[in-house]
Coordinates of N, CA and C and ligand atoms in Angstrom, one line a residue:
M1 N -18.5 -20.1 -23.6 CA -17.7 -18.9 -22.4 C -17.3 -19.1 -21.1
K2 N -16.2 -18.3 -21.0 CA -15.4 -18.9 -19.7 C -16.0 -18.7 -18.6
T3 N -15.9 -19.9 -17.5 CA -16.8 -19.4 -16.3 C -16.1 -18.7 -15.3
L4 N -16.2 -17.7 -14.8 CA -15.9 -16.8 -13.7 C -16.1 -17.1 -12.6
R5 N -14.7 -17.4 -11.9 CA -14.9 -17.9 -10.7 C -14.2 -17.1 -9.7
I6 N -14.7 -16.3 -8.9 CA -14.1 -14.8 -8.3 C -14.5 -15.1 -6.8
G7 N -13.4 -15.1 -6.3 CA -13.2 -15.3 -4.6 C -13.5 -13.8 -4.0
V8 N -13.7 -13.9 -2.9 CA -14.0 -12.3 -2.0 C -13.4 -12.9 -0.8
L9 N -12.4 -12.1 -0.4 CA -11.5 -12.3 0.9 C -12.4 -11.8 1.8
S10 N -12.5 -13.0 2.7 CA -14.0 -12.9 3.8 C -13.2 -12.9 5.2
L11 N -12.3 -12.2 5.4 CA -12.0 -12.1 6.5 C -12.8 -11.4 7.6
Q12 N -12.7 -10.3 7.1 CA -13.4 -8.9 7.6 C -14.3 -7.9 6.7
G13 N -15.3 -7.2 7.1 CA -15.7 -6.3 6.1 C -17.2 -6.6 5.1
A14 N -17.1 -5.9 4.1 CA -18.2 -6.2 3.2 C -18.3 -7.1 2.2
F15 N -17.8 -8.2 2.5 CA -17.6 -9.5 1.3 C -19.0 -9.8 0.9
R16 N -19.9 -9.9 1.9 CA -21.3 -10.4 1.4 C -21.9 -9.8 0.2
E17 N -21.7 -8.4 0.5 CA -22.3 -7.8 -0.6 C -21.7 -7.8 -1.8
H18 N -20.7 -7.9 -2.2 CA -19.6 -8.3 -3.4 C -20.2 -9.9 -3.9
I19 N -20.2 -10.6 -2.9 CA -20.6 -12.2 -3.2 C -22.2 -11.9 -4.0
Q20 N -22.9 -11.5 -3.6 CA -24.6 -11.1 -3.9 C -24.5 -10.7 -5.3
I21 N -23.4 -9.3 -5.5 CA -23.6 -8.8 -6.7 C -23.0 -10.0 -7.8
L22 N -22.0 -10.4 -7.5 CA -21.2 -11.1 -8.6 C -22.0 -12.3 -9.1
R23 N -22.9 -12.9 -8.0 CA -24.0 -14.0 -8.2 C -25.0 -13.3 -9.1
R24 N -25.3 -12.2 -9.0 CA -26.3 -11.6 -9.9 C -25.8 -11.7 -11.1
L25 N -24.9 -11.3 -11.3 CA -24.0 -10.8 -12.8 C -23.8 -12.1 -13.4
G26 N -24.2 -13.6 -12.7 CA -23.8 -14.9 -13.4 C -22.4 -15.1 -12.8
A27 N -21.6 -15.0 -12.4 CA -20.4 -15.3 -11.8 C -20.5 -16.5 -10.9
E28 N -19.4 -17.2 -10.9 CA -19.6 -18.3 -9.5 C -18.4 -17.3 -8.3
A29 N -19.1 -17.2 -6.9 CA -18.7 -16.3 -5.8 C -18.4 -17.1 -5.0
S30 N -16.9 -17.2 -4.2 CA -17.1 -17.9 -2.9 C -16.0 -17.3 -2.1
E31 N -16.0 -17.4 -0.9 CA -15.6 -17.0 0.3 C -13.8 -17.1 0.5
V32 N -12.8 -16.6 0.8 CA -11.8 -16.7 0.8 C -11.4 -16.8 2.2
R33 N -11.0 -17.7 2.9 CA -10.5 -17.2 4.3 C -9.2 -18.3 4.6
L34 N -8.8 -19.3 3.8 CA -7.9 -20.3 3.8 C -7.1 -20.1 2.3
P35 N -6.1 -20.5 2.6 CA -4.6 -20.4 1.2 C -5.1 -21.4 0.1
Q36 N -5.8 -22.3 0.7 CA -6.2 -23.3 -0.4 C -7.4 -22.7 -1.0
Q37 N -8.3 -22.1 -0.8 CA -9.5 -21.5 -1.4 C -9.4 -20.7 -2.4
L38 N -8.3 -20.2 -2.2 CA -7.4 -19.3 -3.8 C -7.3 -20.3 -5.0
H39 N -7.3 -21.7 -5.0 CA -7.0 -22.5 -6.0 C -8.2 -22.7 -6.9
G40 N -8.2 -22.5 -8.3 CA -9.2 -22.4 -9.4 C -9.6 -21.2 -9.6
L41 N -9.7 -20.1 -8.8 CA -10.5 -18.9 -9.0 C -9.9 -18.5 -10.0
T42 N -10.6 -17.4 -10.9 CA -10.3 -16.7 -11.7 C -9.8 -15.3 -11.5
G43 N -10.6 -14.8 -10.1 CA -10.2 -13.5 -9.8 C -10.3 -13.6 -8.6
L44 N -10.0 -12.1 -7.7 CA -10.3 -12.1 -6.6 C -10.7 -10.7 -6.1
I45 N -11.5 -10.4 -5.0 CA -11.7 -9.1 -4.7 C -11.6 -9.0 -3.3
I46 N -11.0 -7.9 -2.8 CA -10.5 -7.6 -1.6 C -11.7 -6.4 -0.9
P47 N -12.3 -6.7 -0.1 CA -13.4 -6.0 0.5 C -13.1 -4.6 1.2
G48 N -14.0 -3.6 1.5 CA -13.8 -2.5 2.5 C -14.1 -3.2 3.7
G49 N -13.9 -2.6 4.7 CA -13.3 -3.0 6.3 C -12.5 -2.0 6.8
E50 N -12.0 -2.7 7.6 CA -10.6 -1.9 8.3 C -9.5 -2.8 7.9
S51 N -8.6 -2.0 7.3 CA -7.2 -2.5 6.5 C -6.7 -3.2 7.8
T52 N -6.3 -2.6 9.0 CA -5.4 -3.1 9.8 C -5.9 -4.5 10.2
T53 N -7.2 -4.8 10.1 CA -7.7 -6.0 11.1 C -7.6 -7.1 9.9
I54 N -7.9 -6.6 8.4 CA -7.7 -7.5 7.5 C -6.3 -7.9 7.4
G55 N -5.2 -6.9 7.6 CA -3.9 -7.3 7.3 C -3.5 -8.3 8.7
K56 N -3.9 -8.0 9.8 CA -3.7 -8.8 10.8 C -3.9 -10.3 10.7
L57 N -5.3 -10.4 10.1 CA -6.1 -11.6 9.7 C -5.4 -12.3 8.8
A58 N -5.2 -11.7 7.9 CA -4.4 -12.2 6.9 C -2.8 -12.9 7.3
V59 N -2.1 -12.0 8.1 CA -1.1 -12.9 8.6 C -1.2 -14.2 9.3
T60 N -2.1 -13.9 10.4 CA -2.3 -15.2 11.1 C -2.9 -16.2 10.2
Y61 N -3.6 -15.8 9.3 CA -4.0 -17.4 8.4 C -3.4 -17.7 7.5
G62 N -1.8 -17.3 7.5 CA -0.7 -17.5 6.5 C -1.6 -17.2 5.1
L63 N -2.0 -15.9 4.8 CA -2.7 -15.5 3.6 C -1.7 -14.7 3.0
M64 N -0.8 -14.2 3.5 CA 0.3 -12.9 2.7 C 0.9 -13.7 1.6
D65 N 1.8 -14.5 1.7 CA 2.1 -15.0 0.3 C 1.4 -15.4 -0.7
P66 N 0.7 -16.5 -0.4 CA -0.4 -16.5 -1.1 C -1.4 -15.8 -1.9
L67 N -1.7 -14.6 -1.2 CA -2.3 -13.5 -1.9 C -1.3 -12.9 -2.8
R68 N -0.1 -12.6 -2.3 CA 0.7 -12.1 -3.4 C 0.9 -13.0 -4.7
E69 N 1.0 -14.0 -4.6 CA 1.3 -15.2 -5.8 C 0.0 -15.5 -6.1
F70 N -1.3 -15.1 -5.7 CA -2.3 -15.1 -6.6 C -2.5 -13.8 -7.3
A71 N -2.1 -12.8 -6.8 CA -2.1 -11.1 -7.4 C -1.0 -11.2 -8.6
A72 N -0.3 -12.0 -8.6 CA 1.0 -12.2 -9.6 C 0.7 -12.5 -10.8
A73 N -0.4 -13.6 -10.6 CA -1.0 -14.1 -12.1 C -2.5 -13.9 -12.3
H74 N -3.4 -13.3 -11.3 CA -4.7 -13.0 -11.7 C -5.3 -11.4 -11.2
P75 N -6.3 -11.2 -11.8 CA -6.9 -10.2 -11.8 C -7.6 -10.0 -10.2
V76 N -7.0 -8.8 -9.8 CA -7.4 -8.4 -7.9 C -8.0 -7.1 -8.3
W77 N -9.6 -6.9 -7.2 CA -9.7 -5.6 -6.9 C -9.7 -5.3 -5.4
G78 N -9.3 -3.9 -5.2 CA -9.6 -4.1 -3.8 C -10.5 -2.9 -3.7
T79 N -11.6 -2.8 -2.7 CA -11.9 -1.7 -2.5 C -11.9 -0.9 -1.2
C80 N -11.7 0.3 -1.1 CA -11.5 1.1 0.3 C -10.2 0.6 1.1
A81 N -10.9 -0.4 2.3 CA -9.6 -1.1 3.0 C -8.7 -2.2 2.0
G82 N -9.6 -2.6 1.1 CA -8.9 -3.5 0.1 C -7.7 -2.7 -1.0
L83 N -8.4 -1.4 -1.1 CA -7.4 -0.5 -1.8 C -5.9 -0.4 -0.8
I84 N -6.1 -0.2 0.1 CA -4.8 -0.1 1.2 C -4.1 -1.3 1.2
F85 N -4.8 -2.4 1.4 CA -4.4 -3.6 1.8 C -3.0 -4.1 0.3
L86 N -4.0 -3.3 -0.8 CA -3.2 -4.0 -2.2 C -2.0 -3.0 -2.2
A87 N -2.1 -2.1 -1.7 CA -0.8 -0.6 -2.1 C 0.7 -1.4 -1.6
K88 N 1.5 -0.7 -2.4 CA 3.0 -0.6 -1.6 C 3.5 -0.1 -0.4
E89 N 2.3 1.1 -0.3 CA 2.8 2.2 0.7 C 1.3 2.8 1.4
T90 N 1.7 2.9 2.4 CA 0.5 3.7 3.1 C 1.1 4.2 4.6
D91 N 0.5 5.5 5.0 CA 0.7 6.3 6.0 C 0.9 5.5 7.1
S92 N 0.5 4.2 7.7 CA 0.9 4.0 8.6 C 1.6 2.4 8.7
L93 N 1.9 1.9 9.9 CA 2.5 0.9 9.7 C 1.8 -0.3 10.3
Q94 N 1.6 -1.4 9.1 CA 0.3 -2.3 9.1 C 0.7 -3.3 8.1
P95 N 0.4 -4.3 7.9 CA 0.9 -5.6 7.0 C 0.0 -5.3 5.5
L96 N 1.0 -5.1 4.7 CA 0.4 -4.8 3.4 C 0.7 -5.9 2.4
L97 N 0.0 -6.2 1.2 CA 0.5 -6.9 0.0 C 1.6 -6.3 -0.4
G98 N 1.3 -5.2 -1.2 CA 2.3 -4.3 -1.7 C 2.5 -4.8 -2.8
V99 N 1.3 -5.0 -3.5 CA 0.7 -5.6 -5.0 C 1.0 -4.2 -6.2
M100 N 0.0 -3.3 -5.6 CA -0.2 -1.9 -6.4 C 0.9 -0.8 -6.0
D101 N 1.4 -0.2 -7.5 CA 2.3 0.8 -7.2 C 1.9 2.2 -6.5
I102 N 1.3 2.2 -5.6 CA 0.1 3.3 -5.6 C 0.5 3.9 -3.6
F103 N 0.6 4.7 -3.4 CA 0.6 5.4 -2.1 C -0.7 5.8 -1.4
A104 N -1.4 4.7 -0.7 CA -2.9 4.9 -0.4 C -2.8 6.1 1.2
K105 N -3.3 7.2 1.0 CA -3.4 7.6 2.3 C -4.8 7.3 3.3
R106 N -4.5 6.9 4.2 CA -5.8 6.2 4.9 C -6.3 7.6 5.6
N107 N -7.8 7.4 6.0 CA -8.5 8.1 6.3 C -8.4 9.3 5.9
A108 N -8.2 9.8 4.8 CA -7.9 10.8 4.2 C -8.4 12.2 4.1
F109 N -9.7 11.7 4.1 CA -10.8 12.9 4.3 C -11.1 13.8 5.2
G110 N -10.6 13.6 6.5 CA -10.8 14.3 7.5 C -12.3 14.0 8.1
R111 N -12.2 14.7 9.3 CA -13.2 14.1 10.4 C -14.8 14.5 9.8
Q112 N -15.0 15.7 9.3 CA -16.2 16.1 9.0 C -17.0 15.5 7.9
V113 N -16.1 15.1 6.9 CA -16.3 14.4 5.8 C -16.0 13.1 5.6
D114 N -15.8 12.4 6.6 CA -15.6 11.0 7.3 C -15.9 10.2 6.0
S115 N -17.3 10.4 5.6 CA -18.2 9.9 4.7 C -18.9 10.8 4.0
F116 N -18.9 10.5 3.0 CA -19.8 11.3 1.9 C -20.0 10.6 0.5
E117 N -20.9 11.1 -0.4 CA -21.1 10.4 -1.4 C -21.4 11.4 -2.6
T118 N -20.6 11.0 -3.8 CA -20.4 12.1 -5.0 C -20.8 11.4 -6.2
D119 N -20.8 12.1 -7.2 CA -21.0 11.4 -8.4 C -19.9 11.9 -9.5
L120 N -19.2 10.7 -9.9 CA -17.9 10.4 -10.7 C -18.4 10.1 -12.0
F121 N -17.7 10.5 -12.9 CA -17.4 10.5 -14.4 C -16.4 9.3 -14.4
V122 N -16.6 8.1 -14.7 CA -15.5 7.0 -15.0 C -15.5 6.2 -16.4
P123 N -14.8 7.2 -17.0 CA -14.6 6.9 -18.7 C -14.5 5.2 -18.9
V124 N -13.9 4.5 -18.1 CA -13.8 3.4 -18.5 C -15.0 2.4 -18.4
L125 N -16.0 2.6 -17.6 CA -17.0 1.9 -17.4 C -18.0 2.3 -18.6
E126 N -19.1 1.5 -18.9 CA -20.1 1.4 -20.0 C -20.5 2.8 -19.9
N127 N -20.7 3.5 -20.9 CA -21.3 5.0 -21.1 C -20.7 5.8 -19.7
G128 N -19.4 5.7 -19.5 CA -19.1 6.3 -18.2 C -18.9 7.7 -18.2
T129 N -18.9 8.4 -19.6 CA -18.6 9.6 -19.7 C -20.1 10.4 -19.9
A130 N -21.3 9.7 -19.8 CA -22.5 10.2 -20.0 C -23.0 10.2 -18.4
E131 N -23.2 8.9 -18.3 CA -24.0 8.7 -16.9 C -22.9 8.6 -15.7
P132 N -23.1 9.5 -14.7 CA -22.0 9.5 -13.6 C -22.4 7.9 -12.9
F133 N -21.1 7.5 -11.9 CA -21.2 6.6 -11.0 C -21.5 7.2 -9.9
H134 N -22.5 6.6 -8.8 CA -22.5 7.4 -7.7 C -21.9 6.6 -6.7
A135 N -21.0 7.4 -6.2 CA -19.5 6.7 -5.2 C -20.0 7.0 -3.4
V136 N -19.8 6.2 -2.9 CA -20.0 6.0 -1.5 C -18.8 6.1 -0.7
F137 N -18.3 7.2 0.0 CA -17.0 7.3 0.5 C -17.2 6.6 2.3
I138 N -16.7 5.6 2.4 CA -16.9 5.5 4.2 C -15.3 5.8 4.7
R139 N -14.8 6.6 5.4 CA -13.5 6.5 6.1 C -12.8 6.3 5.2
S140 N -12.8 6.8 3.8 CA -12.1 6.0 2.7 C -10.7 6.6 2.5
P141 N -9.7 5.8 1.8 CA -8.2 6.6 1.5 C -8.6 7.2 0.2
Y142 N -7.5 7.9 0.2 CA -7.4 8.4 -1.5 C -5.9 8.1 -1.6
I143 N -5.9 8.3 -3.0 CA -4.6 7.6 -3.8 C -3.8 8.8 -4.0
A144 N -2.6 9.0 -3.0 CA -1.9 10.2 -2.8 C -0.8 10.1 -3.9
A145 N -0.5 9.1 -4.2 CA 0.6 8.8 -5.3 C 0.2 7.6 -6.3
V146 N 0.6 8.0 -7.7 CA 0.3 6.7 -8.6 C 1.6 6.4 -9.4
R147 N 2.5 5.2 -9.3 CA 3.5 5.1 -10.1 C 3.7 4.2 -10.8
G148 N 4.7 3.9 -11.7 CA 5.0 3.0 -12.6 C 3.7 2.9 -13.6
N149 N 3.4 1.7 -13.6 CA 2.1 1.1 -14.5 C 0.6 2.0 -14.1
A150 N 0.8 2.3 -12.7 CA -0.5 2.7 -12.5 C -1.1 3.8 -13.0
G151 N -2.5 3.8 -13.5 CA -3.0 5.0 -14.1 C -4.4 5.2 -13.2
V152 N -4.8 6.6 -13.2 CA -5.9 7.0 -12.3 C -7.1 6.8 -13.8
I153 N -8.2 6.1 -13.0 CA -9.6 6.1 -13.9 C -10.7 6.9 -13.3
A154 N -10.4 7.3 -12.2 CA -11.7 8.2 -11.8 C -10.9 9.3 -10.7
K155 N -11.4 10.4 -11.0 CA -11.4 11.6 -9.9 C -12.3 12.3 -9.5
L156 N -12.0 12.9 -7.8 CA -13.2 13.8 -7.8 C -12.8 15.1 -8.3
S157 N -13.6 16.1 -8.2 CA -13.6 17.4 -9.0 C -12.5 18.3 -8.9
D158 N -11.7 18.0 -7.5 CA -10.8 18.5 -7.2 C -9.5 17.9 -7.5
G159 N -9.6 16.7 -8.2 CA -8.6 16.1 -8.8 C -8.3 14.8 -8.0
T160 N -8.6 14.6 -6.8 CA -7.9 13.8 -6.1 C -8.2 12.4 -6.6
A161 N -7.6 11.4 -6.7 CA -7.6 10.2 -7.5 C -8.1 9.1 -6.5
V162 N -9.4 8.7 -6.9 CA -9.9 7.6 -6.0 C -10.1 6.4 -7.0
A163 N -9.8 6.1 -8.0 CA -9.7 4.9 -8.3 C -8.8 4.6 -9.6
V164 N -7.8 3.3 -9.6 CA -6.8 3.2 -10.2 C -6.9 1.9 -11.0
R165 N -6.3 1.8 -12.1 CA -5.8 0.6 -12.6 C -4.5 0.3 -12.9
E166 N -3.8 -0.7 -12.8 CA -2.8 -1.2 -13.0 C -2.7 -2.8 -13.6
G167 N -2.6 -2.7 -14.8 CA -2.7 -3.7 -15.3 C -3.7 -4.7 -15.0
K168 N -3.7 -5.9 -14.5 CA -4.6 -6.9 -13.9 C -5.7 -6.5 -12.9
W169 N -4.7 -5.5 -12.2 CA -5.7 -4.9 -10.8 C -6.1 -3.5 -10.9
L170 N -7.2 -3.6 -9.9 CA -8.0 -2.5 -10.0 C -8.4 -2.0 -8.1
A171 N -8.5 -0.8 -8.2 CA -8.5 -0.3 -7.0 C -9.5 0.8 -6.8
T172 N -10.5 0.6 -5.8 CA -11.6 1.8 -6.0 C -11.7 2.5 -4.5
A173 N -11.6 3.6 -4.1 CA -11.8 4.2 -2.5 C -12.9 4.0 -2.1
F174 N -13.9 3.8 -3.0 CA -15.4 3.8 -2.6 C -15.6 2.5 -2.4
H175 N -17.1 2.7 -2.3 CA -17.7 1.3 -2.1 C -18.9 0.8 -3.6
P176 N -18.3 0.6 -4.5 CA -19.3 0.2 -5.5 C -20.6 -1.0 -5.2
E177 N -19.8 -1.5 -4.0 CA -20.8 -2.8 -3.5 C -22.3 -2.5 -2.7
L178 N -21.9 -1.0 -2.4 CA -23.0 -0.5 -1.5 C -24.1 0.1 -2.5
T179 N -24.2 0.3 -4.0 CA -25.1 1.0 -4.7 C -25.6 -0.1 -5.3
S180 N -26.8 0.4 -6.3 CA -27.1 -0.6 -7.2 C -26.9 -0.5 -8.7
D181 N -25.6 0.5 -8.9 CA -25.1 0.3 -10.3 C -23.7 -0.8 -10.1
L182 N -24.2 -1.6 -11.1 CA -23.0 -2.9 -11.1 C -22.2 -2.6 -12.2
R183 N -21.8 -1.2 -12.6 CA -21.1 -1.3 -13.9 C -19.7 -1.5 -13.4
F184 N -18.9 -1.3 -12.2 CA -17.7 -1.6 -11.8 C -17.4 -3.1 -11.6
H185 N -18.4 -3.8 -11.0 CA -18.4 -5.2 -11.1 C -18.6 -5.7 -12.2
R186 N -19.1 -5.3 -13.1 CA -19.2 -5.7 -14.4 C -17.8 -5.3 -15.4
Y187 N -17.0 -4.3 -14.9 CA -15.8 -4.0 -15.6 C -14.9 -4.9 -14.8
F188 N -14.9 -5.5 -13.8 CA -14.1 -6.5 -13.4 C -14.2 -7.8 -13.7
L189 N -15.6 -8.0 -13.9 CA -15.5 -9.3 -14.4 C -15.3 -9.5 -16.0
Q190 N -15.5 -8.1 -16.8 CA -14.8 -8.2 -18.2 C -13.2 -8.3 -18.1
M191 N -12.1 -7.7 -17.1 CA -11.0 -7.9 -16.8 C -10.7 -8.9 -16.6
S192 N -11.0 -10.1 -15.6 CA -11.2 -11.4 -15.4 C -11.3 -12.5 -16.8
R193 N -12.3 -12.0 -17.4 CA -12.8 -12.5 -18.8 C -11.6 -12.5 -19.9
D194 N -11.1 -11.3 -19.8 CA -9.8 -11.0 -20.6 C -8.7 -11.4 -20.4
D195 N -8.5 -11.6 -19.1 CA -6.9 -12.3 -18.6 C -6.4 -13.4 -19.1
Ligands
LIG1 N1 -10.5 3.4 7.2 C1 -10.9 2.1 6.8 C2 -9.0 1.8 6.9 O1 -8.0 2.6 7.1 C3 -11.0 1.9 5.5 C4 -12.7 2.3 5.4 C5 -13.5 1.3 4.5 O2 -12.9 0.4 4.0 N2 -14.5 1.6 4.4 O3 -8.7 0.5 6.5

């Protein structure tokens, strides 16, 4: 079976949690801070944190073009700030990879509900129509527009798009690395295996 070597962009944010889960699931997981650390990887996760900080550090470390080239050929998953960083468009001026054909609205849930948790039915996950995925949102974006080949895979009950897949790219507005439900990580590993 194909060895899965998944990098986690480790400039800032919740990268350790992703690495722990990937290792529990039997994948090789490594921190990525420099362009050469992308070599030999099967896929990449861009974690939650602060997308402006992640973007500025990526510019400083010369990672913008190497990350774009990597994404053109490999599976990439962005969670929360990672979703924003992957997007072609957002509502603030900041460095974006511009990979996924989505408009990410930053800090979109307003003050009172800056952070909240909810159960989502995500049909693409194992048992996804019967067993809800408990999703943790922390100053999360939502996906205000989905274009081209990008398709919504999870919505809030009011229809707000909170997870999308576009070919080999996945983006979730919430934080699957902060719960014990590993189905999203397994889903991304399967995408990486199939690639
Ligand atoms: N609010 C952050 C941003 O705009 C994202 C928050 C998160 O990743 N938990 O980048």
